[in-house]
mmCIF file of C-alpha atoms in Angstrom:
data_model
loop_
_atom_site.group_PDB
_atom_site.id
_atom_site.type_symbol
_atom_site.label_atom_id
_atom_site.label_comp_id
_atom_site.label_asym_id
_atom_site.label_seq_id
_atom_site.Cartn_x
_atom_site.Cartn_y
_atom_site.Cartn_z
ATOM 1 C CA MET A 498 0.000 0.000 0.000
ATOM 2 C CA PRO A 499 1.449 3.395 -0.966
ATOM 3 C CA SER A 500 2.454 5.824 1.706
ATOM 4 C CA GLU A 501 0.388 8.884 2.449
ATOM 5 C CA PRO A 502 1.129 11.733 0.043
ATOM 6 C CA ASP A 503 3.489 14.466 1.113
ATOM 7 C CA GLU A 504 1.617 17.706 1.714
ATOM 8 C CA SER A 505 4.472 19.830 0.376
ATOM 9 C CA HIS A 506 4.478 20.078 -3.422
ATOM 10 C CA ASP A 507 6.386 21.789 -6.176
ATOM 11 C CA SER A 508 3.725 24.386 -6.945
ATOM 12 C CA ARG A 509 4.524 27.654 -8.647
ATOM 13 C CA PRO A 510 2.752 30.013 -11.051
ATOM 14 C CA ALA A 511 2.528 28.335 -14.438
ATOM 15 C CA GLY A 512 4.003 31.360 -16.129
ATOM 16 C CA HIS A 513 7.235 30.742 -14.197
ATOM 17 C CA SER A 514 7.879 27.326 -15.764
ATOM 18 C CA ARG A 515 11.534 26.589 -16.429
ATOM 19 C CA ARG A 516 10.812 26.054 -20.124
ATOM 20 C CA GLN A 517 8.869 28.950 -21.628
ATOM 21 C CA ARG A 518 6.819 28.272 -24.753
ATOM 22 C CA GLN A 519 4.659 30.517 -26.865
ATOM 23 C CA PRO A 520 0.943 29.631 -26.740
ATOM 24 C CA HIS A 521 0.686 29.401 -30.536
ATOM 25 C CA SER A 522 3.515 26.850 -30.818
ATOM 26 C CA TRP A 523 3.237 24.756 -27.662
ATOM 27 C CA ARG A 524 1.623 21.740 -29.433
ATOM 28 C CA ASP A 525 4.675 21.312 -31.662
ATOM 29 C CA PHE A 526 6.982 20.095 -28.885
ATOM 30 C CA SER A 527 9.722 17.502 -29.046
ATOM 31 C CA LEU A 528 9.042 14.296 -27.111
ATOM 32 C CA PRO A 529 12.108 12.147 -26.321
ATOM 33 C CA ARG A 530 11.585 8.496 -27.169
ATOM 34 C CA ASP A 531 12.431 7.384 -23.632
ATOM 35 C CA ARG A 532 9.381 9.265 -22.290
ATOM 36 C CA GLN A 533 6.958 6.620 -23.587
ATOM 37 C CA ALA A 534 5.845 4.144 -20.921
ATOM 38 C CA ASN A 535 7.314 0.751 -21.835
ATOM 39 C CA ALA A 536 5.560 -1.118 -19.020
ATOM 40 C CA PRO A 537 2.412 -0.628 -16.926
ATOM 41 C CA PRO A 538 2.854 1.067 -13.535
ATOM 42 C CA GLU A 539 2.199 -2.159 -11.647
ATOM 43 C CA GLU A 540 5.443 -3.431 -13.209
ATOM 44 C CA ARG A 541 7.324 -0.126 -12.912
ATOM 45 C CA GLY A 542 6.098 0.630 -9.397
ATOM 46 C CA SER A 543 3.678 -0.527 -6.717
ATOM 47 C CA GLY A 544 0.371 -0.702 -8.603
ATOM 48 C CA ARG A 545 -1.955 0.770 -11.200
ATOM 49 C CA ASP A 546 -2.332 3.969 -9.198
ATOM 50 C CA ASP A 547 1.417 4.483 -8.860
ATOM 51 C CA VAL A 548 1.573 7.233 -11.483
ATOM 52 C CA ARG A 549 2.268 10.942 -11.270
ATOM 53 C CA LEU A 550 -0.457 13.561 -11.504
ATOM 54 C CA LEU A 551 0.251 16.959 -13.021
ATOM 55 C CA VAL A 552 -2.429 19.490 -12.056
ATOM 56 C CA GLY A 553 -3.083 22.655 -14.025
ATOM 57 C CA ARG A 554 -5.494 25.313 -12.751
ATOM 58 C CA ARG A 555 -6.711 28.306 -14.728
ATOM 59 C CA VAL A 556 -7.583 30.512 -11.724
ATOM 60 C CA PRO A 557 -5.094 31.145 -10.267
ATOM 61 C CA HIS A 558 -2.922 30.171 -13.206
ATOM 62 C CA LYS A 559 -0.517 27.539 -11.856
ATOM 63 C CA VAL A 560 0.831 24.040 -12.220
ATOM 64 C CA SER A 561 1.536 21.636 -9.354
ATOM 65 C CA HIS A 562 2.979 18.131 -9.071
ATOM 66 C CA HIS A 563 1.256 15.306 -7.183
ATOM 67 C CA SER A 564 0.829 11.571 -7.035
ATOM 68 C CA PHE A 565 -2.399 10.073 -8.358
ATOM 69 C CA TRP A 566 -3.235 8.895 -4.824
ATOM 70 C CA GLU A 567 -3.942 12.548 -3.946
ATOM 71 C CA LEU A 568 -6.849 12.907 -6.358
ATOM 72 C CA PRO A 569 -9.600 12.788 -3.656
ATOM 73 C CA ARG A 570 -7.936 15.694 -1.858
ATOM 74 C CA LEU A 571 -7.833 17.729 -5.066
ATOM 75 C CA LEU A 572 -11.560 17.405 -5.758
ATOM 76 C CA GLN A 573 -14.553 18.773 -3.861
ATOM 77 C CA PRO A 574 -17.848 17.291 -2.658
ATOM 78 C CA LEU A 575 -20.466 17.429 -5.442
ATOM 79 C CA ASP A 576 -17.808 17.359 -8.153
ATOM 80 C CA VAL A 577 -18.879 14.832 -10.796
ATOM 81 C CA LEU A 578 -16.354 12.434 -12.299
ATOM 82 C CA VAL A 579 -17.713 11.234 -15.646
ATOM 83 C CA VAL A 580 -16.211 7.807 -16.385
ATOM 84 C CA ASN A 581 -16.345 5.646 -19.493
ATOM 85 C CA THR A 582 -17.598 2.135 -18.735
ATOM 86 C CA SER A 583 -16.731 0.694 -22.162
ATOM 87 C CA ALA A 584 -14.616 -2.439 -21.839
ATOM 88 C CA THR A 585 -11.641 -3.090 -24.103
ATOM 89 C CA ALA A 586 -12.215 -5.827 -26.667
ATOM 90 C CA ALA A 587 -9.872 -8.590 -27.732
ATOM 91 C CA ALA A 588 -9.931 -6.892 -31.113
ATOM 92 C CA ALA A 589 -6.807 -8.304 -32.818
ATOM 93 C CA ILE A 590 -6.703 -11.818 -34.243
ATOM 94 C CA ASP A 591 -4.413 -13.782 -36.550
ATOM 95 C CA GLY A 592 -5.450 -14.825 -40.020
ATOM 96 C CA SER A 593 -4.187 -15.304 -43.543
ATOM 97 C CA ILE A 594 -4.816 -14.232 -47.116
ATOM 98 C CA GLY A 595 -3.908 -17.348 -49.034
ATOM 99 C CA ARG A 596 -0.586 -18.352 -47.522
ATOM 100 C CA GLU A 597 0.324 -14.873 -46.303
ATOM 101 C CA PRO A 598 -0.119 -14.359 -42.529
ATOM 102 C CA VAL A 599 -1.924 -11.196 -41.457
ATOM 103 C CA VAL A 600 -3.395 -9.713 -38.311
ATOM 104 C CA VAL A 601 -6.928 -8.306 -38.459
ATOM 105 C CA GLN A 602 -7.831 -5.504 -36.053
ATOM 106 C CA PHE A 603 -11.540 -4.877 -35.562
ATOM 107 C CA SER A 604 -12.544 -1.255 -35.040
ATOM 108 C CA THR A 605 -16.333 -0.989 -34.986
ATOM 109 C CA GLN A 606 -19.459 -2.384 -36.597
ATOM 110 C CA GLN A 607 -21.499 -0.124 -38.842
ATOM 111 C CA ASP A 608 -25.291 0.055 -38.852
ATOM 112 C CA ASP A 609 -25.375 -1.947 -42.109
ATOM 113 C CA GLY A 610 -23.657 -4.868 -40.372
ATOM 114 C CA ARG A 611 -20.253 -4.384 -41.970
ATOM 115 C CA TRP A 612 -17.137 -4.036 -39.847
ATOM 116 C CA VAL A 613 -14.379 -1.459 -40.077
ATOM 117 C CA VAL A 614 -11.142 -3.452 -39.949
ATOM 118 C CA GLU A 615 -7.441 -2.876 -40.391
ATOM 119 C CA LEU A 616 -4.993 -5.420 -41.784
ATOM 120 C CA ARG A 617 -1.466 -5.545 -40.441
ATOM 121 C CA THR A 618 1.615 -7.622 -41.094
ATOM 122 C CA PRO A 619 2.697 -9.752 -38.095
ATOM 123 C CA HIS A 620 6.191 -9.320 -36.750
ATOM 124 C CA PRO A 621 8.264 -12.537 -36.933
ATOM 125 C CA GLY A 622 8.557 -14.088 -33.498
ATOM 126 C CA ARG A 623 6.041 -11.740 -31.847
ATOM 127 C CA SER A 624 2.329 -11.926 -31.314
ATOM 128 C CA GLY A 625 1.753 -8.223 -31.896
ATOM 129 C CA PRO A 626 1.236 -6.533 -35.271
ATOM 130 C CA THR A 627 3.545 -4.071 -36.948
ATOM 131 C CA ALA A 628 3.035 -2.240 -40.245
ATOM 132 C CA ALA A 629 -0.353 -1.788 -41.837
ATOM 133 C CA ARG A 630 -0.889 -3.400 -45.227
ATOM 134 C CA ALA A 631 -3.343 -2.755 -48.048
ATOM 135 C CA GLY A 632 -6.288 -4.944 -49.084
ATOM 136 C CA PRO A 633 -6.897 -5.660 -51.906
ATOM 137 C CA ALA A 634 -10.642 -5.325 -52.413
ATOM 138 C CA ASP A 635 -12.515 -8.643 -52.506
ATOM 139 C CA ALA A 636 -9.710 -10.362 -50.596
ATOM 140 C CA VAL A 637 -10.885 -13.077 -48.230
ATOM 141 C CA VAL A 638 -9.130 -13.324 -44.871
ATOM 142 C CA GLU A 639 -9.376 -16.675 -43.081
ATOM 143 C CA LEU A 640 -9.195 -16.063 -39.342
ATOM 144 C CA VAL A 641 -8.042 -18.512 -36.716
ATOM 145 C CA GLY A 642 -11.158 -20.466 -35.813
ATOM 146 C CA GLY A 643 -12.531 -20.541 -39.358
ATOM 147 C CA VAL A 644 -14.229 -17.134 -39.595
ATOM 148 C CA ARG A 645 -13.980 -15.432 -43.001
ATOM 149 C CA VAL A 646 -13.575 -11.680 -43.466
ATOM 150 C CA VAL A 647 -14.372 -10.344 -46.940
ATOM 151 C CA LEU A 648 -12.860 -6.933 -47.713
ATOM 152 C CA GLU A 649 -15.349 -4.895 -49.730
ATOM 153 C CA GLU A 650 -14.082 -1.325 -50.064
ATOM 154 C CA PRO A 651 -11.817 1.194 -48.319
ATOM 155 C CA LEU A 652 -13.498 3.194 -45.571
ATOM 156 C CA GLU A 653 -12.118 6.441 -46.979
ATOM 157 C CA GLU A 654 -11.352 7.352 -50.555
ATOM 158 C CA GLY A 655 -7.625 7.529 -51.229
ATOM 159 C CA SER A 656 -6.639 5.371 -48.242
ATOM 160 C CA GLN A 657 -6.372 1.607 -47.933
ATOM 161 C CA ARG A 658 -5.621 1.492 -44.225
ATOM 162 C CA LEU A 659 -9.185 0.856 -42.996
ATOM 163 C CA TRP A 660 -11.642 -1.374 -44.829
ATOM 164 C CA LEU A 661 -15.350 -2.044 -44.742
ATOM 165 C CA ALA A 662 -15.624 -5.806 -44.456
ATOM 166 C CA ARG A 663 -18.449 -8.319 -44.558
ATOM 167 C CA ILE A 664 -18.304 -11.263 -42.158
ATOM 168 C CA PRO A 665 -20.645 -14.152 -43.131
ATOM 169 C CA GLU A 666 -20.041 -15.970 -39.820
ATOM 170 C CA THR A 667 -20.953 -13.002 -37.592
ATOM 171 C CA ASP A 668 -22.636 -15.312 -35.092
ATOM 172 C CA ILE A 669 -19.342 -17.039 -34.244
ATOM 173 C CA LEU A 670 -17.004 -14.039 -34.615
ATOM 174 C CA ASN A 671 -17.409 -13.029 -30.967
ATOM 175 C CA ILE A 672 -16.623 -16.559 -29.808
ATOM 176 C CA GLN A 673 -13.456 -16.782 -31.892
ATOM 177 C CA LEU A 674 -12.255 -13.346 -30.802
ATOM 178 C CA ARG A 675 -12.691 -14.428 -27.183
ATOM 179 C CA ARG A 676 -10.856 -17.681 -27.808
ATOM 180 C CA HIS A 677 -8.075 -16.494 -30.083
ATOM 181 C CA GLY A 678 -8.073 -12.685 -29.989
ATOM 182 C CA ARG A 679 -5.868 -10.322 -28.021
ATOM 183 C CA PRO A 680 -5.848 -6.624 -27.229
ATOM 184 C CA ILE A 681 -4.464 -4.255 -29.809
ATOM 185 C CA GLU A 682 -0.874 -3.449 -28.896
ATOM 186 C CA HIS A 683 0.759 -0.053 -29.239
ATOM 187 C CA GLY A 684 4.149 1.225 -28.235
ATOM 188 C CA GLU A 685 7.167 -0.880 -27.444
ATOM 189 C CA LEU A 686 6.186 -3.183 -24.605
ATOM 190 C CA PRO A 687 8.793 -5.837 -23.732
ATOM 191 C CA HIS A 688 6.150 -8.565 -23.556
ATOM 192 C CA ALA A 689 2.496 -9.084 -24.357
ATOM 193 C CA LEU A 690 -0.003 -8.144 -21.659
ATOM 194 C CA PRO A 691 -3.252 -9.987 -20.918
ATOM 195 C CA LEU A 692 -6.588 -8.442 -21.830
ATOM 196 C CA SER A 693 -7.193 -7.679 -18.140
ATOM 197 C CA ALA A 694 -4.292 -5.206 -18.237
ATOM 198 C CA TYR A 695 -6.284 -3.139 -20.752
ATOM 199 C CA GLN A 696 -9.478 -2.973 -18.669
ATOM 200 C CA THR A 697 -10.265 -0.105 -16.326
ATOM 201 C CA VAL A 698 -11.953 -0.516 -12.959
ATOM 202 C CA PHE A 699 -15.102 0.981 -14.538
ATOM 203 C CA ALA A 700 -15.284 -1.457 -17.488
ATOM 204 C CA GLN A 701 -18.632 -3.235 -17.767
ATOM 205 C CA GLY A 702 -18.927 -6.710 -19.265
ATOM 206 C CA ALA A 703 -15.176 -7.323 -19.546
ATOM 207 C CA GLU A 704 -15.515 -10.589 -17.657
ATOM 208 C CA LEU A 705 -18.232 -12.017 -19.937
ATOM 209 C CA SER A 706 -16.982 -14.741 -22.255
ATOM 210 C CA TRP A 707 -19.403 -13.678 -24.988
ATOM 211 C CA GLY A 708 -18.754 -9.938 -24.756
ATOM 212 C CA PRO A 709 -19.346 -8.626 -28.296
ATOM 213 C CA PRO A 710 -16.762 -6.162 -29.601
ATOM 214 C CA VAL A 711 -19.575 -4.060 -31.068
ATOM 215 C CA HIS A 712 -20.355 -3.090 -27.463
ATOM 216 C CA GLN A 713 -16.723 -2.613 -26.445
ATOM 217 C CA SER A 714 -13.783 -0.397 -27.346
ATOM 218 C CA ALA A 715 -11.161 -1.357 -29.898
ATOM 219 C CA GLU A 716 -8.621 0.573 -27.822
ATOM 220 C CA MET A 717 -8.544 1.133 -24.079
ATOM 221 C CA PRO A 718 -10.089 4.338 -22.639
ATOM 222 C CA SER A 719 -6.785 4.758 -20.871
ATOM 223 C CA ALA A 720 -7.331 7.899 -18.762
ATOM 224 C CA ALA A 721 -9.213 5.804 -16.190
ATOM 225 C CA ARG A 722 -6.597 3.068 -15.972
ATOM 226 C CA PRO A 723 -4.935 4.334 -12.742
ATOM 227 C CA PHE A 724 -8.218 4.103 -10.797
ATOM 228 C CA THR A 725 -8.579 1.251 -8.305
ATOM 229 C CA ASP A 726 -11.409 0.106 -6.061
ATOM 230 C CA ARG A 727 -9.625 1.823 -3.167
ATOM 231 C CA MET A 728 -9.511 5.107 -5.086
ATOM 232 C CA VAL A 729 -13.192 4.933 -6.013
ATOM 233 C CA THR A 730 -14.078 4.310 -2.356
ATOM 234 C CA ALA A 731 -12.015 7.313 -1.261
ATOM 235 C CA LEU A 732 -13.673 9.543 -3.855
ATOM 236 C CA VAL A 733 -17.206 8.501 -2.922
ATOM 237 C CA THR A 734 -16.382 8.947 0.767
ATOM 238 C CA LYS A 735 -15.237 12.487 -0.039
ATOM 239 C CA GLY A 736 -18.603 13.205 -1.674
ATOM 240 C CA VAL A 737 -17.433 13.054 -5.291
ATOM 241 C CA VAL A 738 -20.128 11.733 -7.633
ATOM 242 C CA ILE A 739 -19.222 8.973 -10.106
ATOM 243 C CA ALA A 740 -21.348 9.253 -13.280
ATOM 244 C CA PRO A 741 -21.008 6.531 -15.942
ATOM 245 C CA ILE A 742 -21.232 6.993 -19.703
ATOM 246 C CA GLU A 743 -20.331 4.703 -22.599
ATOM 247 C CA LEU A 744 -18.283 5.590 -25.632
ATOM 248 C CA HIS A 745 -16.817 2.741 -27.615
ATOM 249 C CA ALA A 746 -13.443 3.958 -28.844
ATOM 250 C CA ARG A 747 -12.455 3.048 -32.392
ATOM 251 C CA LEU A 748 -8.988 2.415 -33.716
ATOM 252 C CA ALA A 749 -6.866 5.510 -33.296
ATOM 253 C CA PRO A 750 -5.996 7.395 -36.489
ATOM 254 C CA VAL A 751 -2.680 6.362 -38.012
ATOM 255 C CA ALA A 752 -1.501 9.956 -37.627
ATOM 256 C CA ALA A 753 -2.105 11.501 -34.215
ATOM 257 C CA GLN A 754 -3.167 14.823 -35.767
ATOM 258 C CA HIS A 755 -6.142 13.277 -37.574
ATOM 259 C CA PRO A 756 -9.491 13.931 -35.818
ATOM 260 C CA PRO A 757 -11.470 11.045 -34.324
ATOM 261 C CA ARG A 758 -14.096 9.306 -36.452
ATOM 262 C CA PRO A 759 -17.747 8.802 -35.433
ATOM 263 C CA GLU A 760 -18.157 6.557 -32.381
ATOM 264 C CA ARG A 761 -21.059 4.904 -30.578
ATOM 265 C CA PHE A 762 -22.000 6.453 -27.234
ATOM 266 C CA ARG A 763 -24.675 6.429 -24.558
ATOM 267 C CA ILE A 764 -25.596 8.858 -21.778
ATOM 268 C CA PRO A 765 -27.902 6.990 -19.341
ATOM 269 C CA PRO A 766 -30.842 8.919 -17.845
ATOM 270 C CA SER A 767 -29.361 8.537 -14.351
ATOM 271 C CA THR A 768 -26.102 10.162 -15.466
ATOM 272 C CA ALA A 769 -27.945 13.093 -17.021
ATOM 273 C CA VAL A 770 -29.749 13.624 -13.700
ATOM 274 C CA LEU A 771 -26.503 13.393 -11.699
ATOM 275 C CA ILE A 772 -24.710 15.917 -13.904
ATOM 276 C CA ASN A 773 -27.585 18.386 -14.060
ATOM 277 C CA THR A 774 -28.286 18.218 -10.325
ATOM 278 C CA ALA A 775 -24.632 18.661 -9.377
ATOM 279 C CA ARG A 776 -24.241 21.654 -11.696
ATOM 280 C CA GLU A 777 -27.320 23.287 -10.160
ATOM 281 C CA HIS A 778 -25.652 23.038 -6.744
ATOM 282 C CA GLY A 779 -22.210 24.276 -7.776
ATOM 283 C CA GLY A 780 -20.538 20.974 -8.579
ATOM 284 C CA ARG A 781 -17.933 20.783 -11.323
ATOM 285 C CA VAL A 782 -18.130 18.242 -14.149
ATOM 286 C CA VAL A 783 -14.744 16.542 -14.548
ATOM 287 C CA ALA A 784 -14.455 14.170 -17.513
ATOM 288 C CA VAL A 785 -12.119 11.184 -17.165
ATOM 289 C CA GLY A 786 -10.636 11.018 -20.638
ATOM 290 C CA THR A 787 -11.342 12.644 -23.968
ATOM 291 C CA THR A 788 -13.958 9.956 -24.692
ATOM 292 C CA ALA A 789 -16.007 11.197 -21.733
ATOM 293 C CA VAL A 790 -15.731 14.788 -22.978
ATOM 294 C CA ARG A 791 -16.940 13.773 -26.429
ATOM 295 C CA ALA A 792 -19.910 11.848 -25.037
ATOM 296 C CA VAL A 793 -21.063 14.507 -22.556
ATOM 297 C CA GLU A 794 -20.661 17.427 -24.936
ATOM 298 C CA SER A 795 -22.546 15.490 -27.636
ATOM 299 C CA ALA A 796 -25.550 15.331 -25.315
ATOM 300 C CA ALA A 797 -25.282 18.887 -23.926
ATOM 301 C CA HIS A 798 -27.717 21.695 -24.656
ATOM 302 C CA PRO A 799 -26.336 25.220 -25.186
ATOM 303 C CA ASP A 800 -27.192 26.042 -21.558
ATOM 304 C CA GLY A 801 -25.085 23.119 -20.308
ATOM 305 C CA ARG A 802 -27.908 20.778 -19.347
ATOM 306 C CA VAL A 803 -27.334 17.195 -20.454
ATOM 307 C CA GLN A 804 -29.980 14.912 -21.889
ATOM 308 C CA ALA A 805 -30.066 11.119 -21.953
ATOM 309 C CA LEU A 806 -28.956 10.161 -25.447
ATOM 310 C CA GLN A 807 -27.449 7.302 -27.418
ATOM 311 C CA GLY A 808 -26.301 6.696 -30.965
ATOM 312 C CA TRP A 809 -23.323 7.888 -32.991
ATOM 313 C CA THR A 810 -21.389 11.062 -32.336
ATOM 314 C CA ASP A 811 -19.249 12.816 -34.916
ATOM 315 C CA LEU A 812 -18.500 15.760 -32.617
ATOM 316 C CA VAL A 813 -14.923 16.977 -32.855
ATOM 317 C CA VAL A 814 -14.261 19.362 -29.960
ATOM 318 C CA MET A 815 -12.104 22.317 -30.980
ATOM 319 C CA PRO A 816 -11.031 25.483 -29.137
ATOM 320 C CA GLU A 817 -13.530 27.532 -31.166
ATOM 321 C CA ARG A 818 -16.390 25.586 -29.537
ATOM 322 C CA SER A 819 -16.542 26.461 -25.854
ATOM 323 C CA MET A 820 -17.385 23.723 -23.364
ATOM 324 C CA ARG A 821 -21.082 23.584 -22.522
ATOM 325 C CA THR A 822 -20.960 21.187 -19.567
ATOM 326 C CA VAL A 823 -17.462 19.869 -18.915
ATOM 327 C CA SER A 824 -15.366 22.141 -16.693
ATOM 328 C CA GLY A 825 -12.434 19.843 -15.871
ATOM 329 C CA LEU A 826 -10.569 16.951 -17.457
ATOM 330 C CA LEU A 827 -8.372 14.093 -16.255
ATOM 331 C CA THR A 828 -6.376 12.795 -19.205
ATOM 332 C CA GLY A 829 -3.119 11.236 -20.236
ATOM 333 C CA LEU A 830 -0.279 13.151 -21.851
ATOM 334 C CA HIS A 831 -0.726 13.380 -25.614
ATOM 335 C CA GLU A 832 1.785 13.271 -28.439
ATOM 336 C CA PRO A 833 3.003 16.387 -30.261
ATOM 337 C CA LEU A 834 0.399 17.829 -32.668
ATOM 338 C CA ALA A 835 -2.205 15.229 -31.611
ATOM 339 C CA SER A 836 -5.785 16.182 -32.453
ATOM 340 C CA HIS A 837 -6.749 15.568 -28.812
ATOM 341 C CA LEU A 838 -4.680 18.612 -27.861
ATOM 342 C CA HIS A 839 -7.309 20.810 -29.529
ATOM 343 C CA LEU A 840 -9.923 19.270 -27.218
ATOM 344 C CA LEU A 841 -7.667 19.975 -24.230
ATOM 345 C CA GLU A 842 -7.373 23.589 -25.342
ATOM 346 C CA ALA A 843 -11.165 23.863 -25.393
ATOM 347 C CA VAL A 844 -11.186 22.803 -21.724
ATOM 348 C CA ALA A 845 -8.132 24.584 -20.346
ATOM 349 C CA GLY A 846 -6.878 27.131 -22.871
ATOM 350 C CA PRO A 847 -3.509 27.178 -24.683
ATOM 351 C CA GLU A 848 -1.592 29.150 -22.062
ATOM 352 C CA LEU A 849 -2.238 26.668 -19.255
ATOM 353 C CA LEU A 850 -1.551 23.681 -21.498
ATOM 354 C CA ALA A 851 1.714 25.192 -22.705
ATOM 355 C CA SER A 852 2.804 25.461 -19.085
ATOM 356 C CA CYS A 853 1.613 21.946 -18.198
ATOM 357 C CA TYR A 854 3.487 20.312 -21.060
ATOM 358 C CA ALA A 855 6.632 22.344 -20.414
ATOM 359 C CA GLU A 856 6.515 21.187 -16.784
ATOM 360 C CA ALA A 857 5.850 17.575 -17.798
ATOM 361 C CA LEU A 858 8.857 17.594 -20.117
ATOM 362 C CA ASP A 859 11.124 19.230 -17.554
ATOM 363 C CA ALA A 860 10.021 16.911 -14.745
ATOM 364 C CA ASP A 861 10.378 13.626 -16.691
ATOM 365 C CA TYR A 862 6.699 12.679 -16.835
ATOM 366 C CA VAL A 863 5.856 9.521 -18.759
ATOM 367 C CA TRP A 864 3.596 9.517 -21.840
ATOM 368 C CA GLY A 865 1.363 6.780 -23.224
ATOM 369 C CA ALA A 866 -1.571 4.589 -22.217
ATOM 370 C CA PHE A 867 0.390 3.281 -19.208
ATOM 371 C CA GLY A 868 1.933 6.632 -18.325
ATOM 372 C CA ASP A 869 1.275 9.586 -16.044
ATOM 373 C CA VAL A 870 -1.872 11.730 -16.044
ATOM 374 C CA ASN A 871 -2.846 15.388 -16.207
ATOM 375 C CA LEU A 872 -5.734 17.019 -14.314
ATOM 376 C CA LEU A 873 -6.996 20.273 -15.855
ATOM 377 C CA MET A 874 -9.302 22.323 -13.615
ATOM 378 C CA PRO A 875 -10.928 25.750 -13.760
ATOM 379 C CA GLU A 876 -9.758 26.619 -10.214
#
């Protein structure tokens, strides 16, 4: 069990960061390769929650350094933490086109029944995929377990990375993915991790053997990964409200600067009530991850009230669109020029983010799905 956090912190006005950056250029920073997490924190340290927490506040404008264990102390009663309950699917599976081995990564199922998939070339001697490969159209991929995937057409004109595919044996696809699939791997991990390592404490249905990937995320909603049962108990004891939403994350764009594609989401009626009631009584709405921001803001009226809603969202949050409901954000550290940085600017503003990322670089914070986290708050 981690020790109690030290009450003395490195906290100074954000404008006094050791590495000054202009607001218009802060997103184009240089990230050293050794700053990417190459192992989960339970292997690097004492547990999932053994990560650092960089806090940026707009009023007064400052940045402070903490451990994640301090989160309950940094929030207030009636604050609402909006968490994504989407589980991570075993979305990658081996197959072949003729005699050529491939890996198929399942992204999401469209309303017409077709799947968005990506083909990749397996790395010799490793289970994980490496470079993406093209189709061609009408190619038939034989998956482990006997399921056939028929590539029909590229998802986007001019690109052969993602394909719309028909799967005749849809009824057994879920079974074979559970038997033979694995989580989609990113980064340079020294060894493969089990699917459980990609689930958050809030994931619903992750333990079900039949869990269909259409109702799960292709990639982990990683901002919530440091949370543990102990942390949730401490937050609820403090009076923080936990409000669940679902947004099933698709495959990330091949280039970080590309905006996210439409995704399935759901705001339950109970969550709409929790958010609206807390806001009426002065509570702040803190999204855990960019997926939670996208879901909540997709269901928000101009006055900030949230309605129960489900379906597809194509909302891309940019700085020009002010937040209607979300006032704070807990998120990972994002790559240079990533499209998610525009969403962060909409929450916190470029000046505060420039200071946060300068501090994170100076203080050796760790990036990636298994890395450190950043809390952005209005005050």
